[in-house]
Amino acid sequence: MSNIIYGRNPVKVAMESPRKKPIQLYLQNDIQGEVIIKIIELANRLKIPFIRLDKFAIQKIVGYPAHHQGVVLVYEPLGSPTWKDILTKAKSKKDSLVVFVDSVEDPRNLGAILRTASAFGVDGVITSKAHTAPINSEVIKSSAGELEKVDIAQENNFTGIVKEFRENNFWMVSFEADAEMPLWEMDFSQGSWGIIVGGEDRGVRKIIRSLCDYVVSIPLENMVNSLNVSVAFGIGLYEVIRQKQGSRSC
């Protein structure tokens, strides 16, 4: 089964998503709890058929070693936004914020990045289909279902898309451990910004880095050389949002 979501919160969110048509719900025989009660209530209200199975049958559906929490949803995708949709939406605002994910290969890191992007209300996320992990059930689980709340486009021609956003008055910035300018010295308070996230090992690809208006680093101490990519993204995004919120209150 290719189109599946597992985990209690991810399934609960996906059941009400306008981007997914629920087909079948599987519940482990002995699971209980408040979230499970809400999932069953949702299934009944939305007329989603559900079947009770034992733990091993559930595990066979999701594969090993996925941690399914006793809940699996089979769904049919109903379409996703494109990069053009995200650009159109972003241009309708005065100061927009779009995230570009270049080479993140670990599904858990990608899920954490999408969860953070959703939590801070970015205007969209564009991932490189050729160089970034696909958005699958593991990514959805790692995001705790939050990717249902943010526009995400998985695209080819990632380089050309970054150029298009630059031509539409977006400033591009990436966070790199070897950059000379510290994050805290940047001024993000005005304008629309694109935050480019690089891979776990190599960072942002050279061709994409050449399109950045700024490359900044997060100052570290105690001989720590680098941070996990999702952690670094969270710190950087928080600083961008902090400055933007501060400028609006002035």
CSV table of C-alpha atoms in Angstrom, one decimal:
chain,number,residue,atom,x,y,z
A,1,MET,CA,0.0,0.0,0.0
A,2,SER,CA,1.7,3.2,-1.1
A,3,ASN,CA,-0.7,5.8,0.1
A,4,ILE,CA,-0.8,5.2,3.9
A,5,ILE,CA,-0.4,7.3,7.0
A,6,TYR,CA,0.2,5.9,10.4
A,7,GLY,CA,0.4,7.3,13.9
A,8,ARG,CA,-2.5,8.6,16.0
A,9,ASN,CA,-2.1,12.4,15.4
A,10,PRO,CA,-1.1,12.2,11.8
A,11,VAL,CA,-4.1,9.9,11.0
A,12,LYS,CA,-6.5,12.2,12.9
A,13,VAL,CA,-5.3,15.3,11.0
A,14,ALA,CA,-5.3,13.5,7.6
A,15,MET,CA,-8.9,12.2,8.0
A,16,GLU,CA,-10.1,15.8,7.9
A,17,SER,CA,-7.6,17.1,5.3
A,18,PRO,CA,-9.2,18.5,2.0
A,19,ARG,CA,-6.1,17.1,0.2
A,20,LYS,CA,-6.8,13.4,1.0
A,21,LYS,CA,-9.8,11.1,0.5
A,22,PRO,CA,-9.8,8.5,3.3
A,23,ILE,CA,-10.4,4.9,1.9
A,24,GLN,CA,-9.9,2.6,4.8
A,25,LEU,CA,-8.9,2.9,8.5
A,26,TYR,CA,-7.2,0.1,10.4
A,27,LEU,CA,-7.2,0.0,14.2
A,28,GLN,CA,-5.3,-2.3,16.5
A,29,ASN,CA,-7.6,-4.5,18.6
A,30,ASP,CA,-6.5,-3.4,22.0
A,31,ILE,CA,-5.7,0.3,21.6
A,32,GLN,CA,-7.5,2.8,23.7
A,33,GLY,CA,-7.3,6.5,24.7
A,34,GLU,CA,-8.8,9.9,24.0
A,35,VAL,CA,-7.3,10.3,20.5
A,36,ILE,CA,-8.5,6.8,19.5
A,37,ILE,CA,-12.1,7.8,20.6
A,38,LYS,CA,-11.9,10.9,18.5
A,39,ILE,CA,-10.6,8.9,15.5
A,40,ILE,CA,-13.5,6.5,15.7
A,41,GLU,CA,-15.9,9.4,16.1
A,42,LEU,CA,-14.4,11.0,13.0
A,43,ALA,CA,-14.6,7.7,11.0
A,44,ASN,CA,-18.2,7.3,11.9
A,45,ARG,CA,-19.1,10.9,11.0
A,46,LEU,CA,-17.2,10.8,7.7
A,47,LYS,CA,-18.4,7.3,6.9
A,48,ILE,CA,-14.8,5.9,6.7
A,49,PRO,CA,-14.9,2.1,7.0
A,50,PHE,CA,-12.6,0.7,9.7
A,51,ILE,CA,-11.3,-2.7,10.6
A,52,ARG,CA,-9.8,-4.0,13.8
A,53,LEU,CA,-6.7,-6.1,13.4
A,54,ASP,CA,-4.0,-7.5,15.7
A,55,LYS,CA,-0.7,-5.8,16.2
A,56,PHE,CA,1.2,-8.0,13.8
A,57,ALA,CA,-1.3,-7.5,10.9
A,58,ILE,CA,-1.0,-3.8,11.4
A,59,GLN,CA,2.8,-4.0,11.3
A,60,LYS,CA,2.6,-6.0,8.1
A,61,ILE,CA,0.7,-3.2,6.5
A,62,VAL,CA,3.1,-0.4,7.4
A,63,GLY,CA,6.3,-2.5,7.2
A,64,TYR,CA,9.1,-2.8,9.7
A,65,PRO,CA,10.4,-0.9,11.8
A,66,ALA,CA,7.6,1.7,11.5
A,67,HIS,CA,6.1,2.8,14.8
A,68,HIS,CA,2.4,2.8,13.9
A,69,GLN,CA,0.8,3.4,17.3
A,70,GLY,CA,-2.0,1.0,16.3
A,71,VAL,CA,-3.5,3.3,13.7
A,72,VAL,CA,-3.2,3.2,9.9
A,73,LEU,CA,-5.2,5.2,7.2
A,74,VAL,CA,-5.3,4.3,3.6
A,75,TYR,CA,-6.1,7.3,1.4
A,76,GLU,CA,-6.3,8.7,-2.1
A,77,PRO,CA,-4.5,11.9,-2.7
A,78,LEU,CA,-6.7,14.8,-4.1
A,79,GLY,CA,-4.0,17.0,-5.6
A,80,SER,CA,-1.2,19.2,-4.2
A,81,PRO,CA,-0.2,22.8,-4.8
A,82,THR,CA,2.5,23.6,-7.3
A,83,TRP,CA,5.3,26.1,-6.9
A,84,LYS,CA,3.4,28.5,-9.1
A,85,ASP,CA,0.5,28.3,-6.6
A,86,ILE,CA,2.8,29.0,-3.7
A,87,LEU,CA,4.4,32.0,-5.6
A,88,THR,CA,1.0,33.5,-6.4
A,89,LYS,CA,-0.1,33.2,-2.8
A,90,ALA,CA,3.2,34.6,-1.6
A,91,LYS,CA,3.1,37.6,-4.0
A,92,SER,CA,-0.4,38.5,-2.6
A,93,LYS,CA,1.3,39.4,0.7
A,94,LYS,CA,3.6,42.3,1.6
A,95,ASP,CA,6.3,40.2,3.4
A,96,SER,CA,6.2,36.5,2.6
A,97,LEU,CA,8.3,33.6,3.8
A,98,VAL,CA,8.9,30.5,1.7
A,99,VAL,CA,11.1,27.5,2.5
A,100,PHE,CA,13.2,25.7,-0.1
A,101,VAL,CA,14.4,22.2,0.8
A,102,ASP,CA,17.4,21.3,-1.4
A,103,SER,CA,19.0,18.0,-0.4
A,104,VAL,CA,17.5,16.6,2.9
A,105,GLU,CA,17.5,12.8,2.4
A,106,ASP,CA,16.5,11.6,5.9
A,107,PRO,CA,12.7,11.4,6.1
A,108,ARG,CA,12.7,12.2,9.8
A,109,ASN,CA,14.7,15.4,9.3
A,110,LEU,CA,12.3,16.4,6.5
A,111,GLY,CA,9.3,15.7,8.7
A,112,ALA,CA,10.8,17.8,11.5
A,113,ILE,CA,11.5,20.7,9.0
A,114,LEU,CA,7.9,20.5,7.7
A,115,ARG,CA,6.5,20.5,11.3
A,116,THR,CA,8.6,23.6,12.2
A,117,ALA,CA,7.6,25.4,8.9
A,118,SER,CA,3.9,24.7,9.7
A,119,ALA,CA,4.3,25.8,13.3
A,120,PHE,CA,5.7,29.2,12.3
A,121,GLY,CA,3.1,29.7,9.5
A,122,VAL,CA,5.4,30.0,6.4
A,123,ASP,CA,3.6,30.6,3.1
A,124,GLY,CA,4.8,27.4,1.5
A,125,VAL,CA,7.5,24.8,1.2
A,126,ILE,CA,9.1,23.7,-2.1
A,127,THR,CA,11.3,20.6,-2.1
A,128,SER,CA,13.7,19.3,-4.8
A,129,LYS,CA,12.1,16.1,-6.1
A,130,ALA,CA,15.5,14.9,-7.4
A,131,HIS,CA,17.6,15.6,-4.3
A,132,THR,CA,15.2,15.4,-1.3
A,133,ALA,CA,13.4,12.5,0.4
A,134,PRO,CA,9.8,11.9,-1.0
A,135,ILE,CA,7.0,12.9,1.2
A,136,ASN,CA,5.8,9.5,2.4
A,137,SER,CA,4.2,7.9,5.5
A,138,GLU,CA,7.5,8.2,7.5
A,139,VAL,CA,7.8,11.9,6.7
A,140,ILE,CA,4.1,12.4,7.6
A,141,LYS,CA,4.6,10.6,10.9
A,142,SER,CA,7.7,12.6,11.8
A,143,SER,CA,5.8,15.8,11.1
A,144,ALA,CA,3.1,14.7,13.5
A,145,GLY,CA,0.6,15.4,10.7
A,146,GLU,CA,1.5,19.1,10.6
A,147,LEU,CA,2.3,19.0,6.9
A,148,GLU,CA,-1.4,18.9,6.2
A,149,LYS,CA,-1.5,22.5,7.4
A,150,VAL,CA,1.1,24.0,5.0
A,151,ASP,CA,1.3,24.2,1.2
A,152,ILE,CA,4.1,21.8,0.0
A,153,ALA,CA,5.2,21.3,-3.6
A,154,GLN,CA,7.7,18.6,-4.7
A,155,GLU,CA,9.2,19.9,-7.9
A,156,ASN,CA,11.8,19.2,-10.5
A,157,ASN,CA,13.8,22.1,-12.0
A,158,PHE,CA,14.5,23.3,-8.4
A,159,THR,CA,17.2,25.7,-9.6
A,160,GLY,CA,14.9,27.3,-12.1
A,161,ILE,CA,12.2,27.7,-9.4
A,162,VAL,CA,14.6,29.5,-7.0
A,163,LYS,CA,15.5,31.8,-9.9
A,164,GLU,CA,11.8,32.6,-10.5
A,165,PHE,CA,11.3,33.6,-6.9
A,166,ARG,CA,14.4,35.8,-7.0
A,167,GLU,CA,13.0,37.5,-10.1
A,168,ASN,CA,9.8,38.1,-8.1
A,169,ASN,CA,11.7,40.1,-5.4
A,170,PHE,CA,12.5,37.4,-2.9
A,171,TRP,CA,15.7,37.6,-1.0
A,172,MET,CA,17.4,34.2,-0.7
A,173,VAL,CA,19.3,33.0,2.4
A,174,SER,CA,20.8,29.7,3.4
A,175,PHE,CA,22.3,28.6,6.7
A,176,GLU,CA,25.8,27.1,6.4
A,177,ALA,CA,28.3,26.2,9.1
A,178,ASP,CA,31.3,27.7,7.1
A,179,ALA,CA,29.6,31.1,6.4
A,180,GLU,CA,31.4,34.1,7.8
A,181,MET,CA,28.3,36.2,8.6
A,182,PRO,CA,26.5,35.3,11.8
A,183,LEU,CA,22.8,34.8,11.7
A,184,TRP,CA,22.3,37.5,14.3
A,185,GLU,CA,23.8,40.2,12.1
A,186,MET,CA,21.2,39.7,9.3
A,187,ASP,CA,18.2,42.0,8.9
A,188,PHE,CA,15.2,40.0,8.0
A,189,SER,CA,12.6,42.6,9.1
A,190,GLN,CA,11.6,43.8,5.7
A,191,GLY,CA,10.8,42.2,2.4
A,192,SER,CA,10.0,38.6,1.2
A,193,TRP,CA,12.4,35.9,2.0
A,194,GLY,CA,13.2,32.4,0.8
A,195,ILE,CA,15.0,30.2,3.3
A,196,ILE,CA,17.1,27.4,1.6
A,197,VAL,CA,17.7,24.3,3.6
A,198,GLY,CA,20.7,22.1,2.6
A,199,GLY,CA,21.4,18.4,3.1
A,200,GLU,CA,22.6,16.6,6.2
A,201,ASP,CA,26.2,16.2,5.0
A,202,ARG,CA,27.0,18.5,2.1
A,203,GLY,CA,24.7,21.4,2.9
A,204,VAL,CA,23.2,23.4,0.0
A,205,ARG,CA,24.4,22.4,-3.4
A,206,LYS,CA,26.9,24.7,-5.0
A,207,ILE,CA,24.6,25.7,-7.9
A,208,ILE,CA,21.9,26.6,-5.4
A,209,ARG,CA,24.3,28.4,-3.0
A,210,SER,CA,25.4,30.6,-5.9
A,211,LEU,CA,21.8,31.9,-6.1
A,212,CYS,CA,21.7,33.0,-2.5
A,213,ASP,CA,21.8,36.7,-1.7
A,214,TYR,CA,23.2,35.8,1.8
A,215,VAL,CA,24.8,32.8,3.4
A,216,VAL,CA,24.9,32.9,7.2
A,217,SER,CA,26.0,30.7,10.0
A,218,ILE,CA,24.7,30.0,13.5
A,219,PRO,CA,27.5,30.7,16.0
A,220,LEU,CA,28.3,27.7,18.1
A,221,GLU,CA,30.5,27.2,21.2
A,222,ASN,CA,32.1,24.3,23.1
A,223,MET,CA,33.8,23.0,20.0
A,224,VAL,CA,30.5,21.9,18.4
A,225,ASN,CA,31.0,22.0,14.7
A,226,SER,CA,27.5,21.8,13.4
A,227,LEU,CA,23.8,21.1,14.3
A,228,ASN,CA,21.3,18.6,12.9
A,229,VAL,CA,19.7,20.2,9.8
A,230,SER,CA,16.2,20.4,11.3
A,231,VAL,CA,17.5,22.0,14.5
A,232,ALA,CA,19.6,24.6,12.6
A,233,PHE,CA,16.5,25.3,10.4
A,234,GLY,CA,14.4,25.8,13.5
A,235,ILE,CA,16.8,28.2,15.0
A,236,GLY,CA,17.2,30.2,11.8
A,237,LEU,CA,13.5,30.3,11.1
A,238,TYR,CA,12.7,31.5,14.6
A,239,GLU,CA,15.2,34.4,14.2
A,240,VAL,CA,13.6,35.4,10.9
A,241,ILE,CA,10.1,35.3,12.4
A,242,ARG,CA,11.3,37.1,15.5
A,243,GLN,CA,12.6,40.0,13.5
A,244,LYS,CA,9.6,40.2,11.2
A,245,GLN,CA,7.2,40.2,14.2
A,246,GLY,CA,9.3,42.9,15.9
A,247,SER,CA,9.2,45.2,12.8
A,248,ARG,CA,5.4,44.9,12.7
A,249,SER,CA,5.1,46.0,16.4
A,250,CYS,CA,7.2,49.1,15.9
